[in-house]
mmCIF file of C-alpha atoms in Angstrom:
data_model
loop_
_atom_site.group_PDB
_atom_site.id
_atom_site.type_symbol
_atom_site.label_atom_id
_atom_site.label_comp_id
_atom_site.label_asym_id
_atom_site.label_seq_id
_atom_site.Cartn_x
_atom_site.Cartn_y
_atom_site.Cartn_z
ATOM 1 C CA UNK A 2 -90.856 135.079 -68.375
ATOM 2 C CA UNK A 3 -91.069 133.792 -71.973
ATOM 3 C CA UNK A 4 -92.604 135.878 -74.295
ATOM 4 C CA UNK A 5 -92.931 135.297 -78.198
ATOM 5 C CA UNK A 6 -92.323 138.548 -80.122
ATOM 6 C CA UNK A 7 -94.213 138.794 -83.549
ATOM 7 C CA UNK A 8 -93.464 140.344 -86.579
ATOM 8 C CA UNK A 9 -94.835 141.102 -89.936
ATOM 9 C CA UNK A 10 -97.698 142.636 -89.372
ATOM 10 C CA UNK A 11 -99.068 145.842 -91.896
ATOM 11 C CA UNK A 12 -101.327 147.114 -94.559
ATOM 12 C CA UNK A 13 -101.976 144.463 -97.242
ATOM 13 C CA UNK A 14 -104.773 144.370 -100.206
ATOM 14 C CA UNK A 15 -107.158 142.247 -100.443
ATOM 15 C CA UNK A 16 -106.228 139.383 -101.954
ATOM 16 C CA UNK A 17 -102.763 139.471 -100.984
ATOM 17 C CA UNK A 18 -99.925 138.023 -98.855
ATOM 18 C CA UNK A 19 -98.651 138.095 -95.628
ATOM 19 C CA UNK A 20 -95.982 136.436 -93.423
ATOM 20 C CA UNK A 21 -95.513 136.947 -90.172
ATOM 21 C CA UNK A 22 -93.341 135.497 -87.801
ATOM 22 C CA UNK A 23 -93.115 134.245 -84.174
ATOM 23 C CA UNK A 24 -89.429 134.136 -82.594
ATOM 24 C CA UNK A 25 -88.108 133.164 -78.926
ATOM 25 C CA UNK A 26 -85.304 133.634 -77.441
ATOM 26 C CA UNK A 27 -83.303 131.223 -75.590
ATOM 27 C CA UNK A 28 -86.782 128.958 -75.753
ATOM 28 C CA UNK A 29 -86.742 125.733 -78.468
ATOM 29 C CA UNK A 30 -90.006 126.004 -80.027
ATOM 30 C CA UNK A 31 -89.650 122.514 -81.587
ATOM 31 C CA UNK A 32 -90.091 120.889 -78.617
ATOM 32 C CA UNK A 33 -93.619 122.542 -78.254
ATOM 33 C CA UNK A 34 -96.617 123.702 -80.179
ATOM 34 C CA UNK A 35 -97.050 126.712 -81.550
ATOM 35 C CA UNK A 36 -100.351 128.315 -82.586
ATOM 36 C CA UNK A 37 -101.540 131.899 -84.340
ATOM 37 C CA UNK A 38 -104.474 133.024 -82.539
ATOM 38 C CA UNK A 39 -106.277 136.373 -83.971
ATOM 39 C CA UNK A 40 -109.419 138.705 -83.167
ATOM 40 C CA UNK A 41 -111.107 141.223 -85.063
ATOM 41 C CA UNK A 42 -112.191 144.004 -83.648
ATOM 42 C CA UNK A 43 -115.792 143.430 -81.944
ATOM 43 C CA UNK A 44 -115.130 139.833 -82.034
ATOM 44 C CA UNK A 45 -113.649 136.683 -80.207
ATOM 45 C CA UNK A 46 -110.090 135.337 -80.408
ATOM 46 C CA UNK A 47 -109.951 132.793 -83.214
ATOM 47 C CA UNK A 48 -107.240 130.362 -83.543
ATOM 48 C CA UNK A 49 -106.483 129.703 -87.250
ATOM 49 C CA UNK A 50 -103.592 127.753 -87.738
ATOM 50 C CA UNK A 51 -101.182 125.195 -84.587
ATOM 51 C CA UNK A 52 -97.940 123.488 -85.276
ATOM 52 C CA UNK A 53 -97.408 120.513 -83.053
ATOM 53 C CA UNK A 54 -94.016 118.951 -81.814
ATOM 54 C CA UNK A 55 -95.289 115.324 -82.252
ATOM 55 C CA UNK A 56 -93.719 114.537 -85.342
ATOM 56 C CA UNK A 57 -90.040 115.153 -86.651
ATOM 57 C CA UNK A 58 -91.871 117.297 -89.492
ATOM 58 C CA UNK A 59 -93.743 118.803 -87.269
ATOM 59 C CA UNK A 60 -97.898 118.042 -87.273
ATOM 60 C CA UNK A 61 -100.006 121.382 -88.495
ATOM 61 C CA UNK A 62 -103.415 122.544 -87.919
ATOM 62 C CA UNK A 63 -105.633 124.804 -89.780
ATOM 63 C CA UNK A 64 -108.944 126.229 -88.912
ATOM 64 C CA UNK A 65 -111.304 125.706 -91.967
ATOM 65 C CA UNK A 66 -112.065 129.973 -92.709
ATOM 66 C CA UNK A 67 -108.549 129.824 -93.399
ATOM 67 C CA UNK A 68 -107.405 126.335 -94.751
ATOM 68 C CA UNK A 69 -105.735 126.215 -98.188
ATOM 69 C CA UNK A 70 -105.092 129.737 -97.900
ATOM 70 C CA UNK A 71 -102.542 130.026 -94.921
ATOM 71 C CA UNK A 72 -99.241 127.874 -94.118
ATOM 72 C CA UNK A 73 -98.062 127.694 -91.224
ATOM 73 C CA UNK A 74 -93.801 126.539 -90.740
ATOM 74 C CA UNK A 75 -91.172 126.397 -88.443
ATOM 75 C CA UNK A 76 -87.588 127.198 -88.765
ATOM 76 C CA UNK A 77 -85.990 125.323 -85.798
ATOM 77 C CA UNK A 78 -82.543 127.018 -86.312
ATOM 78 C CA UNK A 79 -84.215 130.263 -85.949
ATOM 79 C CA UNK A 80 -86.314 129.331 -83.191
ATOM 80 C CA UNK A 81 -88.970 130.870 -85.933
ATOM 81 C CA UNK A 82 -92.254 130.108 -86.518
ATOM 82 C CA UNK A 83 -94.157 131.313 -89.858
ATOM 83 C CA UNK A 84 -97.430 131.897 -90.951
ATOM 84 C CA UNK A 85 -97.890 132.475 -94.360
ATOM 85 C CA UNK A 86 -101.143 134.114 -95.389
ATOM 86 C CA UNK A 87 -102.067 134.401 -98.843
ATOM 87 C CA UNK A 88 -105.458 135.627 -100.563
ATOM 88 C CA UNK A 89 -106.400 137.676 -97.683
ATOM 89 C CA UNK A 90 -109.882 138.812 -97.623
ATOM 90 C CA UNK A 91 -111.569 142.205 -96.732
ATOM 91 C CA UNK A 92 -113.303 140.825 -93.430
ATOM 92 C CA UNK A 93 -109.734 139.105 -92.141
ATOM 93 C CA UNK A 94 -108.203 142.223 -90.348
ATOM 94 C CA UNK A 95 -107.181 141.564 -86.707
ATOM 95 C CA UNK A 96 -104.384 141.486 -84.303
ATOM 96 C CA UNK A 97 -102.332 137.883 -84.705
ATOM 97 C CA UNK A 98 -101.223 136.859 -81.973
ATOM 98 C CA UNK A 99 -98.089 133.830 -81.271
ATOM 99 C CA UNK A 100 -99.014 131.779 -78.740
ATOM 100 C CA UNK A 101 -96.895 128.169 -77.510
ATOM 101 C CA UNK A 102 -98.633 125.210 -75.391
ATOM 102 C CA UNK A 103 -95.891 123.945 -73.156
ATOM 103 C CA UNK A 104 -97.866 120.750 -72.810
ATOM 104 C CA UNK A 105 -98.592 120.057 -76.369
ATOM 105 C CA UNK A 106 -102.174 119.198 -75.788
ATOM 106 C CA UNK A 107 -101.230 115.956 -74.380
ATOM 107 C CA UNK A 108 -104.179 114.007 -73.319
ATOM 108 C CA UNK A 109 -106.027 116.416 -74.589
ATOM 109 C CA UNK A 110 -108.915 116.044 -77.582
ATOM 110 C CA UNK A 111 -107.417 116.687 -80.656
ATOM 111 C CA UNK A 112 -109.392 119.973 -81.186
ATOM 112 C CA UNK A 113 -107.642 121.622 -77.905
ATOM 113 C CA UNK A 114 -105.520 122.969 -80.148
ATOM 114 C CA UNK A 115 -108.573 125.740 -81.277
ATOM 115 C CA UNK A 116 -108.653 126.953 -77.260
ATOM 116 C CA UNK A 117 -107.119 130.092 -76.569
ATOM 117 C CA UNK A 118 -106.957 128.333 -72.999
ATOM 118 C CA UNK A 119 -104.702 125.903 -74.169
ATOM 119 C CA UNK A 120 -101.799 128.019 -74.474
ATOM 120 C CA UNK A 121 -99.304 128.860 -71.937
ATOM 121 C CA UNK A 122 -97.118 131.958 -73.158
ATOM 122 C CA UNK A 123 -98.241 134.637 -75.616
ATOM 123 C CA UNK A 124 -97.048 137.500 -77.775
ATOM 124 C CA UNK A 125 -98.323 140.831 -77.825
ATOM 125 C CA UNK A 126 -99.258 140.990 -80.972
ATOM 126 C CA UNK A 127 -99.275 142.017 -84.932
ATOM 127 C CA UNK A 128 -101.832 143.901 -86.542
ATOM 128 C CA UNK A 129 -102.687 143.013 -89.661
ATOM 129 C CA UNK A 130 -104.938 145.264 -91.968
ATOM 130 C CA UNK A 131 -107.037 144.400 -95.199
ATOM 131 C CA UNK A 132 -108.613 147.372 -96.825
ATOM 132 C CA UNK A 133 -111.838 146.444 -98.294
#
């Protein structure tokens, strides 16, 4: 089986930066897209931020509790993908999870990309902690 392994994960103040990272191996994750899924604890999975393959720059999606604040990037060579989270806030701690859509959403509404559902192969996991 495929499995995404994440990284990056820790202790980080509030109002500071992350990045954690989302590699394969022997998988090409620019052929698919990639989204960073997290949950709180007590709370629902929340997908905040999906890299599609459907442009040769790569198409990117960002929920709107996080837009402007995370990035999220690929490094093809690497078979890496990024998510860069800056200004985190006090009620953002959770587990992060890498997740890849084989299908891409095709033929899908645009907003599949928010569906935990959607996605095919999954990490196990980063936890990410904001002190308040």
């Amino acid at each position: 089986q495929v499995q995404p392994v994440e990284s990056g994960g820790g202790l980080v103040q509030p109002g500071g930066s992350l990045r954690l990272s989302c590699t394969f191996s022997g998988f090409t994750l620019e052929q698919y897209a990639t989204g960073w899924i997290r949950q709180a604890p007590g709370k629902e999975r929340e997908a905040v931020s999906c890299i599609s393959s459907r442009s040769s720059e790569g198409i990117t999606y960002y929920a709107d509790s996080v837009n402007g604040r995370f990035t999220i990037a690929r490094d093809n060579a690497m078979n890496t993908v990024y998510l860069q989270m800056n200004t985190l806030r006090p009620d953002e701690p959770a587990v992060y999870y890498c997740a890849v859509s084989l299908s891409d959403f095709y033929g899908l509404p645009a907003a599949s990309w928010r569906l935990a559902a959607e996605y095919d192969y999954w990490g196990q996991g980063t936890q990410v902690s904001v002190p308040s």
